[in-house]
Amino acid sequence: MAVKRAPSKKPRPVEGRKPKKNPLFAAKIEYVDYKDINLLRTFISDRGKIRSRRVTGLTPQQQRQVAVAVKNAREMALLPFTSR
C-alpha cells in the first residue's frame, strides 16, 4: 500500500519576474544619513510608516540603517511621525 505524501511547500519561481533593484546600490550610497530627507522619504509610505524590505529591495543591514535614520529624523522634527 502506497503512503500518500503532502505536497511540497517550496515556492515556485515566478517566470518573468525580475529581482528588485536596490536603490542604495544604484545611487552608490554606503551610509544612510538621517539628514538626507529626500532619500528617507522614498522609504516611508504616505501614512508615515517605514516600508518593508520586501517592498524597498534593501539588504537587511541597509533596512536597519534606514529604520534608525528615519527614527532619528523624526526625533529631530525633520520627518513627521504620521501624515494625515
PDB file of N, CA, C and O in Angstrom:
ATOM      1  N   MET A   1       0.841  -1.172   0.000  1.00  0.00           N
ATOM      2  CA  MET A   1       0.000   0.000   0.000  1.00  0.00           C
ATOM      3  C   MET A   1       0.894   1.245   0.000  1.00  0.00           C
ATOM      4  O   MET A   1       1.817   1.336   0.786  1.00  0.00           O
ATOM      5  N   ALA A   2       0.643   2.142  -0.920  1.00  0.00           N
ATOM      6  CA  ALA A   2       1.445   3.349  -1.053  1.00  0.00           C
ATOM      7  C   ALA A   2       0.996   4.399  -0.033  1.00  0.00           C
ATOM      8  O   ALA A   2      -0.185   4.570   0.220  1.00  0.00           O
ATOM      9  N   VAL A   3       1.980   5.081   0.532  1.00  0.00           N
ATOM     10  CA  VAL A   3       1.695   6.142   1.505  1.00  0.00           C
ATOM     11  C   VAL A   3       1.604   7.469   0.752  1.00  0.00           C
ATOM     12  O   VAL A   3       2.482   7.793  -0.052  1.00  0.00           O
ATOM     13  N   LYS A   4       0.537   8.203   0.998  1.00  0.00           N
ATOM     14  CA  LYS A   4       0.379   9.499   0.336  1.00  0.00           C
ATOM     15  C   LYS A   4       1.195  10.552   1.065  1.00  0.00           C
ATOM     16  O   LYS A   4       1.190  10.619   2.292  1.00  0.00           O
ATOM     17  N   ARG A   5       1.886  11.380   0.309  1.00  0.00           N
ATOM     18  CA  ARG A   5       2.683  12.455   0.877  1.00  0.00           C
ATOM     19  C   ARG A   5       1.975  13.785   0.680  1.00  0.00           C
ATOM     20  O   ARG A   5       1.264  13.976  -0.304  1.00  0.00           O
ATOM     21  N   ALA A   6       2.240  14.678   1.596  1.00  0.00           N
ATOM     22  CA  ALA A   6       1.710  16.034   1.446  1.00  0.00           C
ATOM     23  C   ALA A   6       2.494  16.739   0.345  1.00  0.00           C
ATOM     24  O   ALA A   6       3.687  16.468   0.145  1.00  0.00           O
ATOM     25  N   PRO A   7       1.868  17.617  -0.412  1.00  0.00           N
ATOM     26  CA  PRO A   7       2.598  18.326  -1.468  1.00  0.00           C
ATOM     27  C   PRO A   7       3.705  19.190  -0.878  1.00  0.00           C
ATOM     28  O   PRO A   7       3.612  19.672   0.249  1.00  0.00           O
ATOM     29  N   SER A   8       4.738  19.370  -1.645  1.00  0.00           N
ATOM     30  CA  SER A   8       5.882  20.171  -1.219  1.00  0.00           C
ATOM     31  C   SER A   8       5.461  21.623  -1.004  1.00  0.00           C
ATOM     32  O   SER A   8       4.670  22.182  -1.745  1.00  0.00           O
ATOM     33  N   LYS A   9       6.027  22.266   0.017  1.00  0.00           N
ATOM     34  CA  LYS A   9       5.693  23.646   0.347  1.00  0.00           C
ATOM     35  C   LYS A   9       6.679  24.646  -0.268  1.00  0.00           C
ATOM     36  O   LYS A   9       6.688  25.803   0.088  1.00  0.00           O
ATOM     37  N   LYS A  10       7.549  24.174  -1.158  1.00  0.00           N
ATOM     38  CA  LYS A  10       8.519  25.071  -1.771  1.00  0.00           C
ATOM     39  C   LYS A  10       7.815  26.056  -2.701  1.00  0.00           C
ATOM     40  O   LYS A  10       6.982  25.656  -3.514  1.00  0.00           O
ATOM     41  N   PRO A  11       8.162  27.344  -2.594  1.00  0.00           N
ATOM     42  CA  PRO A  11       7.556  28.293  -3.535  1.00  0.00           C
ATOM     43  C   PRO A  11       8.160  28.120  -4.919  1.00  0.00           C
ATOM     44  O   PRO A  11       9.367  27.915  -5.063  1.00  0.00           O
ATOM     45  N   ARG A  12       7.330  28.170  -5.922  1.00  0.00           N
ATOM     46  CA  ARG A  12       7.816  28.058  -7.286  1.00  0.00           C
ATOM     47  C   ARG A  12       8.295  29.406  -7.777  1.00  0.00           C
ATOM     48  O   ARG A  12       7.679  30.421  -7.481  1.00  0.00           O
ATOM     49  N   PRO A  13       9.382  29.419  -8.516  1.00  0.00           N
ATOM     50  CA  PRO A  13       9.822  30.704  -9.071  1.00  0.00           C
ATOM     51  C   PRO A  13       8.825  31.186 -10.128  1.00  0.00           C
ATOM     52  O   PRO A  13       8.337  30.416 -10.944  1.00  0.00           O
ATOM     53  N   VAL A  14       8.517  32.451 -10.058  1.00  0.00           N
ATOM     54  CA  VAL A  14       7.565  33.030 -10.994  1.00  0.00           C
ATOM     55  C   VAL A  14       8.328  33.466 -12.238  1.00  0.00           C
ATOM     56  O   VAL A  14       9.318  34.196 -12.147  1.00  0.00           O
ATOM     57  N   GLU A  15       7.886  33.000 -13.374  1.00  0.00           N
ATOM     58  CA  GLU A  15       8.573  33.351 -14.608  1.00  0.00           C
ATOM     59  C   GLU A  15       8.289  34.798 -14.981  1.00  0.00           C
ATOM     60  O   GLU A  15       7.196  35.299 -14.788  1.00  0.00           O
ATOM     61  N   GLY A  16       9.302  35.465 -15.521  1.00  0.00           N
ATOM     62  CA  GLY A  16       9.138  36.830 -15.980  1.00  0.00           C
ATOM     63  C   GLY A  16       9.236  37.857 -14.865  1.00  0.00           C
ATOM     64  O   GLY A  16       9.022  39.029 -15.098  1.00  0.00           O
ATOM     65  N   ARG A  17       9.560  37.419 -13.661  1.00  0.00           N
ATOM     66  CA  ARG A  17       9.656  38.350 -12.544  1.00  0.00           C
ATOM     67  C   ARG A  17      11.111  38.713 -12.310  1.00  0.00           C
ATOM     68  O   ARG A  17      11.966  37.833 -12.186  1.00  0.00           O
ATOM     69  N   LYS A  18      11.401  40.002 -12.236  1.00  0.00           N
ATOM     70  CA  LYS A  18      12.773  40.451 -12.032  1.00  0.00           C
ATOM     71  C   LYS A  18      13.024  40.688 -10.551  1.00  0.00           C
ATOM     72  O   LYS A  18      12.104  41.074  -9.825  1.00  0.00           O
ATOM     73  N   PRO A  19      14.255  40.492 -10.090  1.00  0.00           N
ATOM     74  CA  PRO A  19      14.540  40.834  -8.701  1.00  0.00           C
ATOM     75  C   PRO A  19      14.478  42.352  -8.508  1.00  0.00           C
ATOM     76  O   PRO A  19      14.709  43.125  -9.446  1.00  0.00           O
ATOM     77  N   LYS A  20      14.167  42.771  -7.290  1.00  0.00           N
ATOM     78  CA  LYS A  20      14.050  44.198  -7.005  1.00  0.00           C
ATOM     79  C   LYS A  20      15.416  44.868  -7.122  1.00  0.00           C
ATOM     80  O   LYS A  20      16.439  44.307  -6.750  1.00  0.00           O
ATOM     81  N   LYS A  21      15.422  46.078  -7.616  1.00  0.00           N
ATOM     82  CA  LYS A  21      16.654  46.855  -7.693  1.00  0.00           C
ATOM     83  C   LYS A  21      16.889  47.543  -6.360  1.00  0.00           C
ATOM     84  O   LYS A  21      15.971  48.121  -5.786  1.00  0.00           O
ATOM     85  N   ASN A  22      18.106  47.489  -5.895  1.00  0.00           N
ATOM     86  CA  ASN A  22      18.452  48.118  -4.635  1.00  0.00           C
ATOM     87  C   ASN A  22      18.722  49.603  -4.894  1.00  0.00           C
ATOM     88  O   ASN A  22      19.694  49.947  -5.571  1.00  0.00           O
ATOM     89  N   PRO A  23      17.895  50.509  -4.355  1.00  0.00           N
ATOM     90  CA  PRO A  23      18.071  51.934  -4.644  1.00  0.00           C
ATOM     91  C   PRO A  23      19.346  52.524  -4.041  1.00  0.00           C
ATOM     92  O   PRO A  23      19.901  53.478  -4.588  1.00  0.00           O
ATOM     93  N   LEU A  24      19.840  51.966  -2.949  1.00  0.00           N
ATOM     94  CA  LEU A  24      21.067  52.497  -2.345  1.00  0.00           C
ATOM     95  C   LEU A  24      22.296  52.082  -3.139  1.00  0.00           C
ATOM     96  O   LEU A  24      23.237  52.866  -3.275  1.00  0.00           O
ATOM     97  N   PHE A  25      22.302  50.860  -3.658  1.00  0.00           N
ATOM     98  CA  PHE A  25      23.412  50.448  -4.516  1.00  0.00           C
ATOM     99  C   PHE A  25      23.405  51.248  -5.812  1.00  0.00           C
ATOM    100  O   PHE A  25      24.456  51.628  -6.324  1.00  0.00           O
ATOM    101  N   ALA A  26      22.227  51.513  -6.361  1.00  0.00           N
ATOM    102  CA  ALA A  26      22.126  52.266  -7.606  1.00  0.00           C
ATOM    103  C   ALA A  26      22.634  53.691  -7.436  1.00  0.00           C
ATOM    104  O   ALA A  26      23.266  54.247  -8.338  1.00  0.00           O
ATOM    105  N   ALA A  27      22.371  54.299  -6.267  1.00  0.00           N
ATOM    106  CA  ALA A  27      22.822  55.674  -6.001  1.00  0.00           C
ATOM    107  C   ALA A  27      24.221  55.712  -5.392  1.00  0.00           C
ATOM    108  O   ALA A  27      24.732  56.791  -5.084  1.00  0.00           O
ATOM    109  N   LYS A  28      24.843  54.537  -5.206  1.00  0.00           N
ATOM    110  CA  LYS A  28      26.184  54.407  -4.629  1.00  0.00           C
ATOM    111  C   LYS A  28      26.264  55.058  -3.245  1.00  0.00           C
ATOM    112  O   LYS A  28      27.196  55.800  -2.945  1.00  0.00           O
ATOM    113  N   ILE A  29      25.271  54.771  -2.416  1.00  0.00           N
ATOM    114  CA  ILE A  29      25.227  55.292  -1.052  1.00  0.00           C
ATOM    115  C   ILE A  29      25.643  54.182  -0.108  1.00  0.00           C
ATOM    116  O   ILE A  29      25.049  53.102  -0.102  1.00  0.00           O
ATOM    117  N   GLU A  30      26.683  54.440   0.696  1.00  0.00           N
ATOM    118  CA  GLU A  30      27.164  53.438   1.630  1.00  0.00           C
ATOM    119  C   GLU A  30      26.601  53.646   3.026  1.00  0.00           C
ATOM    120  O   GLU A  30      26.399  52.693   3.770  1.00  0.00           O
ATOM    121  N   TYR A  31      26.349  54.906   3.399  1.00  0.00           N
ATOM    122  CA  TYR A  31      25.869  55.225   4.731  1.00  0.00           C
ATOM    123  C   TYR A  31      24.584  56.038   4.608  1.00  0.00           C
ATOM    124  O   TYR A  31      24.544  57.017   3.859  1.00  0.00           O
ATOM    125  N   VAL A  32      23.554  55.644   5.329  1.00  0.00           N
ATOM    126  CA  VAL A  32      22.279  56.351   5.291  1.00  0.00           C
ATOM    127  C   VAL A  32      22.299  57.401   6.394  1.00  0.00           C
ATOM    128  O   VAL A  32      22.416  57.076   7.574  1.00  0.00           O
ATOM    129  N   ASP A  33      22.188  58.666   6.001  1.00  0.00           N
ATOM    130  CA  ASP A  33      22.239  59.772   6.955  1.00  0.00           C
ATOM    131  C   ASP A  33      20.830  60.259   7.259  1.00  0.00           C
ATOM    132  O   ASP A  33      20.001  60.385   6.352  1.00  0.00           O
ATOM    133  N   TYR A  34      20.551  60.553   8.521  1.00  0.00           N
ATOM    134  CA  TYR A  34      19.211  60.988   8.906  1.00  0.00           C
ATOM    135  C   TYR A  34      18.876  62.375   8.370  1.00  0.00           C
ATOM    136  O   TYR A  34      17.722  62.770   8.334  1.00  0.00           O
ATOM    137  N   LYS A  35      19.885  63.123   7.934  1.00  0.00           N
ATOM    138  CA  LYS A  35      19.649  64.479   7.416  1.00  0.00           C
ATOM    139  C   LYS A  35      19.259  64.492   5.947  1.00  0.00           C
ATOM    140  O   LYS A  35      18.828  65.510   5.438  1.00  0.00           O
ATOM    141  N   ASP A  36      19.412  63.362   5.273  1.00  0.00           N
ATOM    142  CA  ASP A  36      19.054  63.270   3.857  1.00  0.00           C
ATOM    143  C   ASP A  36      17.562  62.930   3.742  1.00  0.00           C
ATOM    144  O   ASP A  36      17.161  61.790   3.551  1.00  0.00           O
ATOM    145  N   ILE A  37      16.739  63.956   3.849  1.00  0.00           N
ATOM    146  CA  ILE A  37      15.287  63.782   3.916  1.00  0.00           C
ATOM    147  C   ILE A  37      14.723  63.246   2.602  1.00  0.00           C
ATOM    148  O   ILE A  37      13.822  62.397   2.609  1.00  0.00           O
ATOM    149  N   ASN A  38      15.224  63.719   1.474  1.00  0.00           N
ATOM    150  CA  ASN A  38      14.699  63.269   0.181  1.00  0.00           C
ATOM    151  C   ASN A  38      14.893  61.767  -0.006  1.00  0.00           C
ATOM    152  O   ASN A  38      14.019  61.084  -0.535  1.00  0.00           O
ATOM    153  N   LEU A  39      16.019  61.245   0.431  1.00  0.00           N
ATOM    154  CA  LEU A  39      16.262  59.810   0.338  1.00  0.00           C
ATOM    155  C   LEU A  39      15.343  59.048   1.294  1.00  0.00           C
ATOM    156  O   LEU A  39      14.749  58.043   0.919  1.00  0.00           O
ATOM    157  N   LEU A  40      15.202  59.543   2.512  1.00  0.00           N
ATOM    158  CA  LEU A  40      14.403  58.824   3.511  1.00  0.00           C
ATOM    159  C   LEU A  40      12.925  58.811   3.146  1.00  0.00           C
ATOM    160  O   LEU A  40      12.215  57.866   3.469  1.00  0.00           O
ATOM    161  N   ARG A  41      12.443  59.850   2.468  1.00  0.00           N
ATOM    162  CA  ARG A  41      11.027  59.893   2.087  1.00  0.00           C
ATOM    163  C   ARG A  41      10.661  58.770   1.110  1.00  0.00           C
ATOM    164  O   ARG A  41       9.507  58.366   1.053  1.00  0.00           O
ATOM    165  N   THR A  42      11.643  58.274   0.364  1.00  0.00           N
ATOM    166  CA  THR A  42      11.353  57.179  -0.561  1.00  0.00           C
ATOM    167  C   THR A  42      11.069  55.870   0.179  1.00  0.00           C
ATOM    168  O   THR A  42      10.476  54.963  -0.385  1.00  0.00           O
ATOM    169  N   PHE A  43      11.499  55.785   1.445  1.00  0.00           N
ATOM    170  CA  PHE A  43      11.312  54.571   2.228  1.00  0.00           C
ATOM    171  C   PHE A  43      10.161  54.686   3.220  1.00  0.00           C
ATOM    172  O   PHE A  43       9.981  53.819   4.071  1.00  0.00           O
ATOM    173  N   ILE A  44       9.374  55.764   3.116  1.00  0.00           N
ATOM    174  CA  ILE A  44       8.242  55.971   4.017  1.00  0.00           C
ATOM    175  C   ILE A  44       6.968  55.989   3.189  1.00  0.00           C
ATOM    176  O   ILE A  44       6.916  56.605   2.123  1.00  0.00           O
ATOM    177  N   SER A  45       5.925  55.322   3.685  1.00  0.00           N
ATOM    178  CA  SER A  45       4.649  55.301   2.976  1.00  0.00           C
ATOM    179  C   SER A  45       3.936  56.637   3.154  1.00  0.00           C
ATOM    180  O   SER A  45       4.368  57.490   3.938  1.00  0.00           O
ATOM    181  N   ASP A  46       2.838  56.808   2.438  1.00  0.00           N
ATOM    182  CA  ASP A  46       2.088  58.058   2.547  1.00  0.00           C
ATOM    183  C   ASP A  46       1.430  58.200   3.919  1.00  0.00           C
ATOM    184  O   ASP A  46       1.077  59.296   4.323  1.00  0.00           O
ATOM    185  N   ARG A  47       1.294  57.101   4.646  1.00  0.00           N
ATOM    186  CA  ARG A  47       0.737  57.139   6.001  1.00  0.00           C
ATOM    187  C   ARG A  47       1.806  57.375   7.066  1.00  0.00           C
ATOM    188  O   ARG A  47       1.490  57.466   8.245  1.00  0.00           O
ATOM    189  N   GLY A  48       3.074  57.426   6.669  1.00  0.00           N
ATOM    190  CA  GLY A  48       4.154  57.692   7.608  1.00  0.00           C
ATOM    191  C   GLY A  48       4.837  56.449   8.140  1.00  0.00           C
ATOM    192  O   GLY A  48       5.679  56.541   9.026  1.00  0.00           O
ATOM    193  N   LYS A  49       4.516  55.269   7.598  1.00  0.00           N
ATOM    194  CA  LYS A  49       5.144  54.035   8.058  1.00  0.00           C
ATOM    195  C   LYS A  49       6.397  53.750   7.234  1.00  0.00           C
ATOM    196  O   LYS A  49       6.464  54.090   6.056  1.00  0.00           O
ATOM    197  N   ILE A  50       7.349  53.091   7.876  1.00  0.00           N
ATOM    198  CA  ILE A  50       8.566  52.681   7.175  1.00  0.00           C
ATOM    199  C   ILE A  50       8.220  51.476   6.313  1.00  0.00           C
ATOM    200  O   ILE A  50       7.638  50.505   6.786  1.00  0.00           O
ATOM    201  N   ARG A  51       8.570  51.545   5.027  1.00  0.00           N
ATOM    202  CA  ARG A  51       8.259  50.443   4.110  1.00  0.00           C
ATOM    203  C   ARG A  51       9.127  49.227   4.425  1.00  0.00           C
ATOM    204  O   ARG A  51      10.258  49.357   4.869  1.00  0.00           O
ATOM    205  N   SER A  52       8.602  48.052   4.140  1.00  0.00           N
ATOM    206  CA  SER A  52       9.307  46.812   4.459  1.00  0.00           C
ATOM    207  C   SER A  52      10.423  46.543   3.451  1.00  0.00           C
ATOM    208  O   SER A  52      10.454  47.103   2.357  1.00  0.00           O
ATOM    209  N   ARG A  53      11.290  45.653   3.821  1.00  0.00           N
ATOM    210  CA  ARG A  53      12.398  45.245   2.965  1.00  0.00           C
ATOM    211  C   ARG A  53      11.904  44.613   1.687  1.00  0.00           C
ATOM    212  O   ARG A  53      12.494  44.771   0.616  1.00  0.00           O
ATOM    213  N   ARG A  54      10.819  43.884   1.799  1.00  0.00           N
ATOM    214  CA  ARG A  54      10.243  43.206   0.635  1.00  0.00           C
ATOM    215  C   ARG A  54       9.814  44.213  -0.414  1.00  0.00           C
ATOM    216  O   ARG A  54       9.933  43.970  -1.613  1.00  0.00           O
ATOM    217  N   VAL A  55       9.369  45.387   0.040  1.00  0.00           N
ATOM    218  CA  VAL A  55       8.904  46.428  -0.878  1.00  0.00           C
ATOM    219  C   VAL A  55      10.075  47.270  -1.396  1.00  0.00           C
ATOM    220  O   VAL A  55      10.146  47.584  -2.580  1.00  0.00           O
ATOM    221  N   THR A  56      11.017  47.616  -0.516  1.00  0.00           N
ATOM    222  CA  THR A  56      12.098  48.522  -0.900  1.00  0.00           C
ATOM    223  C   THR A  56      13.228  47.831  -1.648  1.00  0.00           C
ATOM    224  O   THR A  56      13.906  48.466  -2.436  1.00  0.00           O
ATOM    225  N   GLY A  57      13.448  46.543  -1.386  1.00  0.00           N
ATOM    226  CA  GLY A  57      14.526  45.831  -2.053  1.00  0.00           C
ATOM    227  C   GLY A  57      15.887  46.050  -1.421  1.00  0.00           C
ATOM    228  O   GLY A  57      16.912  45.833  -2.057  1.00  0.00           O
ATOM    229  N   LEU A  58      15.923  46.464  -0.160  1.00  0.00           N
ATOM    230  CA  LEU A  58      17.186  46.699   0.532  1.00  0.00           C
ATOM    231  C   LEU A  58      17.710  45.416   1.162  1.00  0.00           C
ATOM    232  O   LEU A  58      16.970  44.446   1.351  1.00  0.00           O
ATOM    233  N   THR A  59      18.997  45.428   1.510  1.00  0.00           N
ATOM    234  CA  THR A  59      19.569  44.324   2.268  1.00  0.00           C
ATOM    235  C   THR A  59      19.153  44.485   3.730  1.00  0.00           C
ATOM    236  O   THR A  59      18.731  45.574   4.134  1.00  0.00           O
ATOM    237  N   PRO A  60      19.270  43.441   4.544  1.00  0.00           N
ATOM    238  CA  PRO A  60      18.884  43.584   5.957  1.00  0.00           C
ATOM    239  C   PRO A  60      19.659  44.682   6.697  1.00  0.00           C
ATOM    240  O   PRO A  60      19.088  45.428   7.491  1.00  0.00           O
ATOM    241  N   GLN A  61      20.946  44.808   6.415  1.00  0.00           N
ATOM    242  CA  GLN A  61      21.750  45.829   7.076  1.00  0.00           C
ATOM    243  C   GLN A  61      21.288  47.225   6.655  1.00  0.00           C
ATOM    244  O   GLN A  61      21.192  48.133   7.487  1.00  0.00           O
ATOM    245  N   GLN A  62      21.026  47.394   5.366  1.00  0.00           N
ATOM    246  CA  GLN A  62      20.572  48.691   4.878  1.00  0.00           C
ATOM    247  C   GLN A  62      19.199  49.032   5.441  1.00  0.00           C
ATOM    248  O   GLN A  62      18.931  50.185   5.768  1.00  0.00           O
ATOM    249  N   GLN A  63      18.312  48.026   5.566  1.00  0.00           N
ATOM    250  CA  GLN A  63      16.985  48.275   6.115  1.00  0.00           C
ATOM    251  C   GLN A  63      17.085  48.750   7.554  1.00  0.00           C
ATOM    252  O   GLN A  63      16.350  49.644   7.971  1.00  0.00           O
ATOM    253  N   ARG A  64      18.001  48.170   8.327  1.00  0.00           N
ATOM    254  CA  ARG A  64      18.190  48.620   9.711  1.00  0.00           C
ATOM    255  C   ARG A  64      18.720  50.043   9.751  1.00  0.00           C
ATOM    256  O   ARG A  64      18.291  50.855  10.571  1.00  0.00           O
ATOM    257  N   GLN A  65      19.675  50.369   8.850  1.00  0.00           N
ATOM    258  CA  GLN A  65      20.196  51.736   8.789  1.00  0.00           C
ATOM    259  C   GLN A  65      19.093  52.730   8.446  1.00  0.00           C
ATOM    260  O   GLN A  65      19.019  53.803   9.038  1.00  0.00           O
ATOM    261  N   VAL A  66      18.240  52.377   7.502  1.00  0.00           N
ATOM    262  CA  VAL A  66      17.141  53.257   7.096  1.00  0.00           C
ATOM    263  C   VAL A  66      16.177  53.447   8.258  1.00  0.00           C
ATOM    264  O   VAL A  66      15.735  54.565   8.539  1.00  0.00           O
ATOM    265  N   ALA A  67      15.848  52.369   8.968  1.00  0.00           N
ATOM    266  CA  ALA A  67      14.913  52.464  10.086  1.00  0.00           C
ATOM    267  C   ALA A  67      15.458  53.383  11.179  1.00  0.00           C
ATOM    268  O   ALA A  67      14.730  54.233  11.701  1.00  0.00           O
ATOM    269  N   VAL A  68      16.734  53.236  11.507  1.00  0.00           N
ATOM    270  CA  VAL A  68      17.346  54.079  12.535  1.00  0.00           C
ATOM    271  C   VAL A  68      17.393  55.533  12.067  1.00  0.00           C
ATOM    272  O   VAL A  68      17.101  56.455  12.827  1.00  0.00           O
ATOM    273  N   ALA A  69      17.727  55.741  10.796  1.00  0.00           N
ATOM    274  CA  ALA A  69      17.815  57.099  10.264  1.00  0.00           C
ATOM    275  C   ALA A  69      16.441  57.774  10.255  1.00  0.00           C
ATOM    276  O   ALA A  69      16.319  58.957  10.589  1.00  0.00           O
ATOM    277  N   VAL A  70      15.401  57.029   9.895  1.00  0.00           N
ATOM    278  CA  VAL A  70      14.044  57.598   9.892  1.00  0.00           C
ATOM    279  C   VAL A  70      13.631  57.964  11.309  1.00  0.00           C
ATOM    280  O   VAL A  70      13.069  59.043  11.555  1.00  0.00           O
ATOM    281  N   LYS A  71      13.922  57.095  12.260  1.00  0.00           N
ATOM    282  CA  LYS A  71      13.553  57.377  13.649  1.00  0.00           C
ATOM    283  C   LYS A  71      14.302  58.588  14.189  1.00  0.00           C
ATOM    284  O   LYS A  71      13.727  59.414  14.908  1.00  0.00           O
ATOM    285  N   ASN A  72      15.586  58.716  13.833  1.00  0.00           N
ATOM    286  CA  ASN A  72      16.353  59.889  14.256  1.00  0.00           C
ATOM    287  C   ASN A  72      15.810  61.158  13.608  1.00  0.00           C
ATOM    288  O   ASN A  72      15.709  62.195  14.255  1.00  0.00           O
ATOM    289  N   ALA A  73      15.469  61.089  12.337  1.00  0.00           N
ATOM    290  CA  ALA A  73      14.929  62.255  11.636  1.00  0.00           C
ATOM    291  C   ALA A  73      13.587  62.670  12.231  1.00  0.00           C
ATOM    292  O   ALA A  73      13.274  63.866  12.313  1.00  0.00           O
ATOM    293  N   ARG A  74      12.792  61.712  12.661  1.00  0.00           N
ATOM    294  CA  ARG A  74      11.518  62.046  13.311  1.00  0.00           C
ATOM    295  C   ARG A  74      11.759  62.746  14.641  1.00  0.00           C
ATOM    296  O   ARG A  74      11.070  63.703  14.978  1.00  0.00           O
ATOM    297  N   GLU A  75      12.734  62.282  15.406  1.00  0.00           N
ATOM    298  CA  GLU A  75      13.046  62.919  16.687  1.00  0.00           C
ATOM    299  C   GLU A  75      13.567  64.335  16.500  1.00  0.00           C
ATOM    300  O   GLU A  75      13.322  65.198  17.334  1.00  0.00           O
ATOM    301  N   MET A  76      14.271  64.573  15.401  1.00  0.00           N
ATOM    302  CA  MET A  76      14.804  65.906  15.120  1.00  0.00           C
ATOM    303  C   MET A  76      13.787  66.792  14.402  1.00  0.00           C
ATOM    304  O   MET A  76      14.128  67.898  13.974  1.00  0.00           O
ATOM    305  N   ALA A  77      12.575  66.286  14.220  1.00  0.00           N
ATOM    306  CA  ALA A  77      11.476  67.010  13.567  1.00  0.00           C
ATOM    307  C   ALA A  77      11.765  67.309  12.094  1.00  0.00           C
ATOM    308  O   ALA A  77      11.280  68.284  11.544  1.00  0.00           O
ATOM    309  N   LEU A  78      12.567  66.451  11.458  1.00  0.00           N
ATOM    310  CA  LEU A  78      12.805  66.585  10.024  1.00  0.00           C
ATOM    311  C   LEU A  78      11.763  65.816   9.226  1.00  0.00           C
ATOM    312  O   LEU A  78      11.473  66.159   8.082  1.00  0.00           O
ATOM    313  N   LEU A  79      11.217  64.768   9.835  1.00  0.00           N
ATOM    314  CA  LEU A  79      10.153  63.973   9.231  1.00  0.00           C
ATOM    315  C   LEU A  79       8.983  63.903  10.216  1.00  0.00           C
ATOM    316  O   LEU A  79       9.190  63.875  11.419  1.00  0.00           O
ATOM    317  N   PRO A  80       7.770  63.836   9.684  1.00  0.00           N
ATOM    318  CA  PRO A  80       6.615  63.708  10.595  1.00  0.00           C
ATOM    319  C   PRO A  80       6.476  62.268  11.103  1.00  0.00           C
ATOM    320  O   PRO A  80       6.892  61.324  10.455  1.00  0.00           O
ATOM    321  N   PHE A  81       5.878  62.140  12.284  1.00  0.00           N
ATOM    322  CA  PHE A  81       5.598  60.807  12.815  1.00  0.00           C
ATOM    323  C   PHE A  81       4.457  60.164  12.042  1.00  0.00           C
ATOM    324  O   PHE A  81       4.485  59.003  11.738  1.00  0.00           O
ATOM    325  N   THR A  82       3.436  60.955  11.742  1.00  0.00           N
ATOM    326  CA  THR A  82       2.299  60.463  10.953  1.00  0.00           C
ATOM    327  C   THR A  82       1.923  61.519   9.931  1.00  0.00           C
ATOM    328  O   THR A  82       2.273  62.693  10.069  1.00  0.00           O
ATOM    329  N   SER A  83       1.199  61.081   8.944  1.00  0.00           N
ATOM    330  CA  SER A  83       0.705  62.004   7.928  1.00  0.00           C
ATOM    331  C   SER A  83      -0.803  61.850   7.876  1.00  0.00           C
ATOM    332  O   SER A  83      -1.325  60.751   7.762  1.00  0.00           O
ATOM    333  N   ARG A  84      -1.515  62.958   7.970  1.00  0.00           N
ATOM    334  CA  ARG A  84      -2.979  62.872   7.987  1.00  0.00           C
ATOM    335  C   ARG A  84      -3.567  63.192   6.658  1.00  0.00           C
ATOM    336  O   ARG A  84      -3.142  63.834   5.849  1.00  0.00           O
TER     337      ARG A  84
END
